[in-house]
Amino acid sequence: MTREIRTAGVVVTSAARRAAKERLGNAAVFVLLSIISVATVLPFLWTISSALKGPGQVFDYPPRWIPSPAHWENFATAWNRVPFGRFLLNSTFVACSVVFLRLLTSSLAAYAFARMRFPGRDAMFLLYLGTLMIPGQVTIIPRFILVRYLHWLDTYTAMILPGAFSAFGTFLLRQFFLTLPYELEDAARIDGCSRLGVYWHIILPLSRPALVALGIFTFEGEWNAFLWPLIVANNPMKMPVQVGLAFFRGMYSTEWEIMLAGTLIALVPTLVVFAAGQRYFTKGIALSGLGGR
Amino acid sequence: MRGGQQRRRLLRQREQFEAWLFLAPNLAGFFVFTVFAVVFSLWISLHEWDLFNPPTFVGVANFAKLLTRDANLRRALWNTVCFALGIVPLGTAVALALALLVNRAVKGVTLFRTALYIPSVSSTIAIGIVWVWLLDPQFGLVNWFLRTIGVAHPPDWLSSTLWAKPALILMDVWKSAGYYMVIFLAGLQGIPEQLYEAALIDGATPWRKFWSITLPLLSPTIFFVVVMRIIGVFNMFELPYIMTLGGPAGSTETMVFYIYKNAFEWFQMGYAAAIAWLLFLIIFAVTYVQFRYQRRWVTYD
């Protein structure tokens, strides 16, 4: 009897000690994470601060964190020096078109690969997989020559069309489609639903997580894309915002407050999209990043 | 009996026909922009072509040149290898450390995760510009901080051949830590809790738990991150383009940057295509070797 109690007492004190230790550890981690997080976000805060400074104030030493007065007109100046509105519209249009087309073409192909039988299917799918290895640098030169030959330079077509087909997207969606139950599809087929009907009314609605993940990553990738639009868009009116920003840097590299204001204009939409789709981002990384492991 | 067979064959033919219809839009683009492009790229690499004059066949001359007579290419390759040696181990370690920290039930952990993730959703071009300003030798925040803590002569960063590479490495680690942190977090959360409980009963120290449970069970994720990181570094272009234009004295010029210069500044399409193929072979070889030797350290249960 006494022995049991003593044992229980030992368990209790060691559990209490462990809990106390864990609280202490968590407090240390909290402090550490606070420092790291502030250090990570600091460049953004410093950019905001610098973008609001008056002419020459960015060169004050030691640096001043709170600019007074705040020069909000820097944003208007940056906005008017290059067509930032147009850049943002171009990026939005190109990114949204690519997302729509890529989701459509990839999901149609993925449906055929996952759910239909046809000769050469597996060989074709292997070919798709094989090309995933090839880096964009190998295809960028022939793509450029093709687009130039078709007189598509400085057009949205050149920016959108090559991105509209994705072997990776097809692969990702196929893997997801394979996990969906067959019973629903069979039932619908028996009731006389066409293949297209099954795809549209059953497969697509059930695949929302995969479609959203692919859509968000495609949007982010297209919005931040640089090399391809850099070589196909030379006219400022057709430039997406990243290329426009590089163009802006080339023109105004001395007035830092104006340049950083322009950079912030270009950064904000990405952060807004991130804030809106935050929970999908992390889920999407798990889904697309580790799906094939 | 016969009718049934015929009907089945008809149905199968119909399914095949429909399958091709579903595949057609993607397949058309895939063949033009990927399959044809790859073959065309090989063809281009065997020619000399400035786009203004007709291409002339030169055989393997481009490959011979890049393997034997191009010091700029050797420099670009060396720079890329330096970036890989800096970014891959450092970036992986930092991301793993962050994941271990934000995997704890700390107050405000969601906020921390978000803050750490913000750089990786921001465009490389935009934050590249921001970092040029942060790394400014006279007025940048980085050197101000270094002077404050007592470094009398902080580096000139982007205008120094010695410091430009480390500067870009640090920046890249800062930018992508959050993304790989999330991947590691997913991996950590896949480790069964019972293992840690068992270790606790055995009286294992946290350090011991990390080495004997976390690290081995996380090895597939580490492997994945390392492979992705290496491929990413070999495709590095935007950071040097926006921050240093490959300078100073070509010390941050990467392979992709050199391809870009050859193709779109000097219009040497054939030579650029040949370098692209060399890059592909390098990436392929490195990835192959990693997959080959993963069994030595990656454990799948």
XYZ file of C-alpha atoms in Angstrom:
594
model
C 0.000 0.000 0.000
C 2.585 2.523 1.116
C 4.855 1.529 -1.694
C 2.177 2.223 -4.266
C 1.468 5.650 -2.845
C 5.131 6.513 -2.836
C 5.437 5.451 -6.458
C 2.432 7.555 -7.364
C 4.004 10.494 -5.532
C 7.208 10.147 -7.535
C 5.197 10.077 -10.757
C 3.319 13.213 -9.740
C 6.431 15.209 -8.839
C 8.294 14.163 -11.984
C 5.249 15.099 -14.082
C 5.069 18.444 -12.318
C 8.775 18.993 -12.847
C 8.371 18.088 -16.487
C 5.482 20.519 -16.899
C 7.485 23.287 -15.259
C 10.448 22.511 -17.485
C 8.249 22.585 -20.547
C 6.770 25.951 -19.518
C 10.273 27.329 -19.163
C 11.262 25.853 -22.548
C 8.188 27.351 -24.181
C 8.960 30.749 -22.694
C 12.499 30.562 -24.111
C 11.144 29.493 -27.506
C 8.619 32.358 -27.397
C 11.376 34.918 -26.808
C 13.581 33.355 -29.491
C 10.742 33.264 -32.028
C 9.829 36.862 -31.254
C 13.375 37.987 -32.008
C 13.623 35.928 -35.218
C 10.195 37.033 -36.434
C 10.955 40.701 -35.856
C 14.287 40.290 -37.652
C 12.489 38.589 -40.559
C 9.876 41.314 -40.912
C 12.285 44.184 -40.220
C 13.324 44.658 -43.879
C 9.670 45.259 -44.755
C 9.192 47.785 -41.946
C 12.421 49.532 -42.922
C 11.151 49.705 -46.518
C 7.929 51.366 -45.386
C 9.874 53.806 -43.254
C 12.332 54.643 -46.045
C 9.564 54.995 -48.628
C 8.001 57.778 -46.544
C 11.144 59.877 -46.198
C 11.792 63.244 -47.818
C 14.472 63.878 -50.453
C 17.894 63.013 -49.042
C 16.490 61.840 -45.700
C 17.223 58.214 -46.571
C 20.896 59.137 -46.191
C 20.502 60.378 -42.599
C 22.934 58.788 -40.215
C 22.224 57.206 -37.806
C 19.075 55.966 -39.577
C 15.732 57.364 -38.460
C 12.858 54.938 -38.084
C 9.953 57.361 -37.982
C 10.075 59.820 -40.854
C 8.592 63.212 -40.013
C 6.798 64.536 -41.831
C 5.699 61.402 -43.705
C 6.020 61.985 -47.442
C 3.002 60.074 -48.708
C 3.385 61.775 -52.077
C 6.331 59.437 -52.784
C 3.798 56.761 -53.667
C 2.058 59.056 -56.141
C 5.429 60.048 -57.618
C 6.450 56.409 -58.084
C 3.008 55.538 -59.464
C 3.237 58.310 -62.058
C 6.823 57.809 -63.197
C 6.055 54.430 -64.722
C 2.605 53.017 -65.502
C 2.311 50.997 -62.276
C -1.457 50.665 -62.654
C -0.961 49.166 -66.062
C 1.765 46.815 -64.745
C -0.562 45.556 -62.024
C -3.418 45.075 -64.488
C -1.108 43.168 -66.856
C 0.055 40.890 -64.052
C -3.495 40.294 -62.845
C -4.761 39.497 -66.317
C -1.866 37.202 -67.205
C -1.831 35.367 -63.865
C -5.618 34.847 -63.783
C -5.701 33.628 -67.384
C -2.891 31.153 -66.754
C -4.581 29.872 -63.584
C -7.886 29.357 -65.397
C -6.382 27.709 -68.481
C -3.935 25.552 -66.555
C -6.609 24.266 -64.179
C -8.901 23.529 -67.127
C -6.402 21.760 -69.397
C -4.639 19.936 -66.552
C -7.829 18.652 -64.963
C -9.241 17.440 -68.290
C -6.011 15.578 -69.075
C -5.694 14.299 -65.518
C -9.217 12.920 -65.717
C -8.333 10.987 -68.866
C -5.118 9.675 -67.297
C -6.783 8.699 -64.022
C -10.160 7.389 -65.072
C -10.198 6.342 -68.717
C -8.599 3.565 -70.698
C -6.924 4.182 -74.026
C -3.940 2.698 -75.816
C -0.636 4.383 -75.005
C -1.952 5.940 -71.815
C 0.824 4.765 -69.530
C 3.593 5.530 -72.020
C 2.170 9.015 -72.503
C 1.969 9.576 -68.775
C 5.592 8.502 -68.391
C 6.542 11.033 -71.060
C 4.718 13.717 -69.043
C 6.574 12.675 -65.902
C 9.886 12.550 -67.725
C 9.637 16.162 -68.830
C 9.240 17.307 -65.219
C 12.984 16.799 -64.884
C 13.857 19.203 -67.679
C 14.627 22.683 -66.373
C 12.977 25.692 -67.967
C 16.326 26.890 -69.307
C 16.353 24.133 -71.912
C 12.973 25.111 -73.340
C 13.165 28.883 -72.923
C 15.316 29.492 -76.026
C 13.209 27.413 -78.449
C 10.037 28.888 -76.923
C 11.375 32.386 -77.458
C 12.278 31.637 -81.078
C 8.852 30.092 -81.656
C 7.044 33.072 -80.144
C 9.188 35.491 -82.140
C 8.557 33.541 -85.345
C 4.803 33.742 -84.688
C 5.113 37.529 -84.096
C 3.840 37.155 -80.558
C 6.534 39.256 -78.858
C 4.950 41.987 -76.715
C 1.603 40.203 -76.649
C -0.357 38.663 -73.789
C -0.561 35.460 -75.824
C 3.195 34.982 -75.468
C 2.967 35.485 -71.713
C -0.110 33.300 -71.160
C -0.056 30.418 -73.621
C 3.165 28.581 -72.675
C 2.006 28.584 -69.045
C -1.447 27.248 -69.877
C -0.263 23.639 -70.085
C 1.452 22.016 -67.185
C 2.779 18.497 -66.895
C 3.193 19.040 -63.160
C -0.422 20.193 -62.773
C -1.623 17.152 -64.705
C 0.456 14.889 -62.490
C -0.751 16.518 -59.265
C -4.431 16.360 -60.237
C -4.162 12.803 -61.538
C -2.757 11.668 -58.207
C -5.670 13.340 -56.471
C -8.325 12.006 -58.869
C -7.052 8.465 -58.259
C -8.017 8.763 -54.596
C -11.663 9.663 -55.304
C -14.246 6.877 -54.885
C -15.390 5.099 -58.043
C -18.903 4.370 -56.776
C -20.242 7.867 -57.328
C -18.895 7.939 -60.846
C -20.336 4.507 -61.683
C -23.722 5.476 -60.307
C -23.756 8.637 -62.380
C -22.697 6.745 -65.502
C -25.502 4.200 -65.008
C -27.939 7.077 -64.652
C -26.844 8.209 -68.088
C -24.411 10.961 -67.158
C -21.822 11.666 -69.848
C -18.064 11.638 -69.246
C -18.018 15.407 -69.369
C -20.886 15.460 -66.888
C -19.016 13.208 -64.483
C -15.897 15.372 -64.813
C -17.813 18.578 -64.242
C -20.398 17.540 -61.644
C -18.513 14.910 -59.640
C -14.745 14.993 -60.087
C -14.190 18.743 -60.049
C -16.341 19.536 -56.981
C -14.694 16.701 -55.038
C -11.235 17.946 -55.992
C -11.516 21.444 -54.608
C -8.522 21.174 -52.244
C -6.209 20.031 -55.039
C -7.575 22.592 -57.512
C -7.245 25.423 -54.989
C -3.688 24.392 -54.108
C -2.651 24.194 -57.759
C -4.464 27.458 -58.488
C -2.762 29.361 -55.678
C 0.696 28.089 -56.552
C 0.134 28.824 -60.210
C -1.058 32.334 -59.409
C 1.858 33.006 -57.117
C 4.330 31.556 -59.618
C 2.916 33.586 -62.498
C 2.649 36.789 -60.478
C 6.291 36.495 -59.442
C 7.536 35.134 -62.784
C 10.377 37.150 -64.192
C 12.674 35.585 -66.793
C 10.054 34.639 -69.406
C 8.145 37.956 -69.313
C 11.492 39.796 -69.255
C 12.408 38.378 -72.641
C 8.987 38.520 -74.336
C 7.708 41.887 -73.037
C 9.729 44.944 -74.030
C 6.898 47.443 -74.331
C 6.170 48.992 -70.895
C 2.445 48.843 -71.610
C 2.650 45.050 -71.773
C 5.046 44.496 -68.875
C 3.893 42.612 -65.810
C 4.747 44.231 -62.497
C 7.988 42.335 -61.780
C 9.493 43.286 -65.122
C 8.130 46.806 -64.688
C 9.822 46.997 -61.306
C 13.187 45.956 -62.754
C 12.659 48.560 -65.503
C 11.867 51.142 -62.795
C 15.049 50.247 -60.907
C 17.054 50.729 -64.073
C 15.629 54.239 -64.467
C 15.639 55.637 -60.938
C 18.398 54.089 -58.926
C 19.367 57.257 -57.094
C 16.099 58.368 -55.506
C 15.786 55.560 -53.010
C 12.618 56.841 -51.340
C 10.784 56.827 -54.678
C 12.171 53.445 -55.648
C 11.179 51.843 -52.350
C 7.694 53.367 -52.626
C 7.388 51.715 -56.037
C 8.661 48.427 -54.623
C 6.014 48.565 -51.914
C 3.304 49.183 -54.520
C 4.463 45.992 -56.230
C 4.709 44.026 -52.982
C 1.300 44.800 -51.502
C -0.848 42.684 -53.891
C 1.228 39.559 -53.157
C 0.827 40.085 -49.439
C -2.925 40.670 -49.800
C -3.337 37.464 -51.825
C -1.264 35.639 -49.233
C -3.347 36.986 -46.359
C -6.543 35.947 -48.139
C -5.403 32.439 -49.019
C -3.070 31.803 -46.093
C -4.560 28.559 -44.844
C -4.542 27.097 -48.363
C -0.875 27.966 -48.806
C 0.369 25.751 -46.026
C -2.037 22.954 -46.914
C -1.018 23.284 -50.540
C 2.669 22.930 -49.722
C 1.958 19.708 -47.873
C -0.216 18.475 -50.750
C 1.959 19.398 -53.704
C 5.346 19.350 -52.046
C 5.238 15.988 -50.409
C 2.566 14.204 -52.417
C 5.078 12.283 -54.468
C 7.405 11.333 -51.654
C -23.660 -13.090 -77.937
C -22.043 -11.483 -80.944
C -24.073 -8.356 -80.536
C -22.820 -8.014 -76.986
C -19.211 -8.246 -78.072
C -19.695 -5.688 -80.767
C -21.415 -3.380 -78.342
C -18.546 -3.691 -75.907
C -16.051 -2.909 -78.639
C -18.046 0.123 -79.651
C -18.139 1.304 -76.054
C -14.391 0.859 -75.737
C -13.770 2.787 -78.939
C -16.038 5.512 -77.697
C -14.122 5.701 -74.427
C -10.829 5.935 -76.285
C -12.155 8.674 -78.506
C -13.463 10.611 -75.508
C -10.173 10.146 -73.662
C -8.278 11.748 -76.531
C -10.740 14.641 -76.523
C -10.108 15.202 -72.802
C -6.393 15.020 -73.384
C -6.269 17.115 -76.541
C -5.954 20.682 -75.154
C -3.172 19.790 -72.733
C -1.473 17.445 -75.157
C -1.334 20.048 -77.913
C 0.377 22.562 -75.639
C 2.585 19.892 -74.127
C 3.831 18.814 -77.527
C 4.436 22.327 -78.833
C 5.937 23.960 -75.733
C 7.702 20.986 -74.182
C 8.339 18.027 -76.485
C 8.930 20.049 -79.644
C 10.828 22.681 -77.651
C 13.200 20.076 -76.223
C 13.925 18.581 -79.639
C 14.231 22.041 -81.199
C 16.606 23.031 -78.400
C 18.905 20.126 -79.242
C 18.796 21.137 -82.895
C 19.610 24.759 -82.008
C 22.557 23.664 -79.870
C 24.163 22.131 -82.960
C 23.935 25.394 -84.895
C 25.254 28.901 -84.864
C 22.266 31.238 -84.971
C 21.931 34.932 -84.195
C 18.227 35.030 -85.287
C 18.965 37.655 -87.955
C 20.896 35.368 -90.300
C 19.927 31.805 -91.159
C 21.316 29.173 -88.780
C 24.484 27.353 -89.811
C 25.225 23.795 -88.744
C 28.373 23.565 -86.611
C 28.043 20.060 -85.176
C 29.316 19.750 -81.633
C 31.465 22.894 -81.892
C 29.334 24.688 -79.276
C 29.801 21.851 -76.818
C 33.516 21.658 -77.590
C 33.840 25.370 -76.906
C 31.954 25.342 -73.627
C 33.936 22.388 -72.349
C 37.373 23.639 -73.286
C 37.670 27.310 -74.130
C 35.205 29.326 -72.105
C 36.636 30.811 -68.911
C 33.406 32.782 -68.307
C 31.432 29.564 -68.264
C 33.845 27.993 -65.780
C 33.440 31.056 -63.584
C 29.621 30.885 -63.829
C 29.714 27.202 -62.942
C 32.066 27.841 -60.024
C 29.808 30.663 -58.751
C 26.764 28.402 -58.969
C 28.587 25.659 -57.051
C 29.602 28.205 -54.374
C 25.983 29.319 -54.052
C 24.899 25.688 -53.714
C 27.534 24.967 -51.061
C 26.365 27.992 -49.091
C 22.613 27.930 -49.596
C 21.817 24.209 -49.422
C 23.301 23.308 -45.988
C 22.645 26.672 -44.367
C 19.137 27.049 -45.813
C 18.153 23.505 -44.863
C 19.499 23.826 -41.320
C 17.796 27.188 -40.746
C 14.461 25.953 -42.108
C 14.628 22.823 -39.936
C 15.522 24.824 -36.839
C 12.621 27.201 -37.461
C 10.239 24.280 -37.996
C 11.313 22.714 -34.682
C 10.667 26.033 -32.951
C 7.248 26.698 -34.464
C 6.211 23.067 -33.937
C 5.862 23.764 -30.215
C 2.625 24.858 -28.609
C 3.933 28.348 -27.954
C 1.630 31.336 -27.535
C 1.132 33.182 -30.826
C 2.692 30.406 -32.884
C 0.405 31.064 -35.878
C 1.561 34.676 -35.940
C 5.211 33.571 -35.852
C 4.650 31.108 -38.674
C 3.004 33.828 -40.761
C 5.786 36.338 -40.093
C 8.458 33.815 -41.050
C 6.567 32.851 -44.191
C 6.076 36.391 -45.536
C 9.449 36.697 -47.345
C 8.788 33.578 -49.392
C 5.532 34.883 -50.843
C 7.103 38.208 -51.766
C 8.544 38.542 -55.244
C 12.287 38.060 -55.562
C 12.566 41.200 -57.648
C 10.880 43.412 -55.034
C 12.788 42.104 -52.054
C 15.988 42.063 -54.104
C 15.612 45.838 -54.437
C 14.884 46.133 -50.718
C 18.057 44.205 -49.891
C 20.206 46.318 -52.173
C 19.148 49.204 -49.961
C 19.624 47.238 -46.714
C 23.128 46.208 -47.815
C 24.183 49.678 -48.945
C 27.714 50.045 -47.509
C 27.189 53.608 -46.213
C 23.492 54.010 -45.531
C 22.232 50.429 -45.250
C 20.647 49.076 -42.113
C 22.906 45.997 -42.075
C 26.127 47.957 -41.812
C 24.571 50.429 -39.390
C 23.783 47.456 -37.161
C 27.277 46.009 -37.585
C 28.852 49.352 -36.678
C 26.563 49.619 -33.645
C 27.779 46.279 -32.319
C 31.381 47.326 -32.830
C 32.444 46.233 -36.318
C 34.598 49.177 -37.350
C 34.852 48.348 -41.059
C 31.809 46.394 -42.204
C 32.022 44.909 -45.723
C 31.013 46.699 -48.897
C 28.740 43.710 -49.600
C 27.455 43.938 -53.171
C 30.430 45.869 -54.540
C 33.024 43.497 -53.101
C 34.055 40.367 -54.966
C 34.666 38.713 -51.601
C 31.331 39.584 -49.961
C 28.822 39.671 -52.829
C 28.347 35.885 -52.800
C 27.834 35.606 -49.015
C 25.408 38.543 -49.211
C 23.290 36.789 -51.831
C 23.486 33.519 -49.899
C 22.236 35.152 -46.700
C 19.478 36.898 -48.606
C 18.359 33.698 -50.265
C 18.331 31.857 -46.934
C 16.241 34.664 -45.415
C 13.833 34.596 -48.354
C 13.125 30.892 -48.590
C 13.458 29.780 -44.958
C 9.707 30.132 -44.384
C 8.726 27.994 -47.354
C 10.946 25.068 -46.386
C 9.963 25.575 -42.753
C 6.376 24.722 -43.725
C 7.541 21.591 -45.553
C 9.534 20.508 -42.496
C 6.557 21.292 -40.296
C 4.398 18.937 -42.348
C 7.104 16.287 -41.967
C 7.396 16.825 -38.214
C 3.679 16.503 -37.743
C 3.776 13.156 -39.497
C 6.021 11.679 -36.787
C 3.880 9.536 -34.438
C 3.598 11.033 -30.950
C 3.882 7.564 -29.323
C 7.564 7.385 -30.255
C 8.305 10.464 -28.168
C 6.188 9.138 -25.307
C 8.118 5.882 -25.386
C 11.398 7.786 -25.384
C 10.172 9.829 -22.423
C 9.541 6.683 -20.412
C 13.047 5.523 -21.276
C 14.291 8.837 -19.920
C 15.733 10.115 -23.187
C 17.114 13.647 -23.247
C 15.671 16.125 -25.800
C 18.967 15.983 -27.686
C 18.818 12.206 -27.807
C 15.183 12.331 -28.989
C 16.173 14.691 -31.788
C 19.014 12.447 -33.006
C 17.279 9.102 -32.567
C 13.688 9.892 -33.517
C 13.193 13.247 -35.208
C 16.139 13.227 -37.571
C 15.801 9.641 -38.901
C 12.034 9.941 -39.338
C 12.441 13.310 -40.972
C 15.113 12.070 -43.379
C 12.719 11.677 -46.350
C 11.669 15.317 -45.903
C 15.285 16.433 -45.538
C 16.127 14.510 -48.689
C 13.252 16.153 -50.558
C 14.243 19.637 -49.363
C 17.907 19.138 -50.270
C 17.013 17.921 -53.773
C 14.598 20.842 -54.313
C 17.136 23.320 -52.965
C 19.913 22.125 -55.267
C 17.648 22.272 -58.311
C 16.577 25.749 -57.190
C 20.151 27.000 -56.803
C 21.103 25.712 -60.244
C 18.207 27.746 -61.628
C 19.187 30.903 -59.736
C 18.823 34.022 -61.869
C 16.600 36.734 -60.436
C 18.641 37.612 -57.346
C 21.895 38.320 -59.214
C 19.956 40.007 -62.024
C 18.217 42.530 -59.795
C 20.883 42.960 -57.100
C 24.277 42.857 -58.806
C 23.735 42.245 -62.545
C 26.191 39.389 -62.074
C 28.889 41.693 -60.717
C 31.189 42.789 -59.294
C 33.620 41.369 -61.860
C 31.248 38.493 -62.637
C 31.460 37.137 -59.096
C 27.707 36.522 -58.822
C 27.049 35.486 -62.414
C 25.222 32.139 -62.298
C 24.824 29.514 -65.024
C 21.310 30.684 -65.896
C 22.485 34.288 -65.955
C 25.201 33.301 -68.407
C 22.650 31.471 -70.586
C 20.482 34.590 -70.506
C 23.394 36.834 -71.541
C 24.422 34.555 -74.390
C 20.909 34.175 -75.733
C 19.218 37.499 -75.170
C 22.061 40.011 -74.985
C 24.591 38.559 -77.425
C 22.099 36.558 -79.549
C 24.232 33.421 -79.559
C 21.238 31.095 -79.550
C 23.153 27.927 -80.411
C 25.797 28.445 -77.766
C 23.197 29.390 -75.145
C 21.186 26.253 -75.927
C 24.332 24.147 -75.543
C 24.976 25.652 -72.085
C 21.354 24.968 -71.153
C 21.903 21.306 -72.011
C 25.080 21.212 -69.959
C 23.108 22.687 -67.047
C 20.410 20.062 -67.496
C 22.994 17.273 -67.475
C 24.563 18.638 -64.299
C 21.201 18.908 -62.511
C 20.270 15.442 -63.728
C 23.563 13.926 -62.576
C 23.430 15.565 -59.144
C 19.812 14.489 -58.624
C 20.590 10.966 -59.846
C 23.522 10.615 -57.468
C 21.374 11.828 -54.595
C 18.656 9.292 -55.351
C 21.276 6.594 -55.757
C 22.865 7.207 -52.400
C 19.785 8.181 -50.436
C 19.514 4.653 -49.004
C 22.613 5.317 -46.929
C 20.878 7.935 -44.841
C 17.202 8.201 -45.745
C 14.913 5.841 -43.833
C 11.410 5.140 -45.055
C 9.497 3.052 -42.550
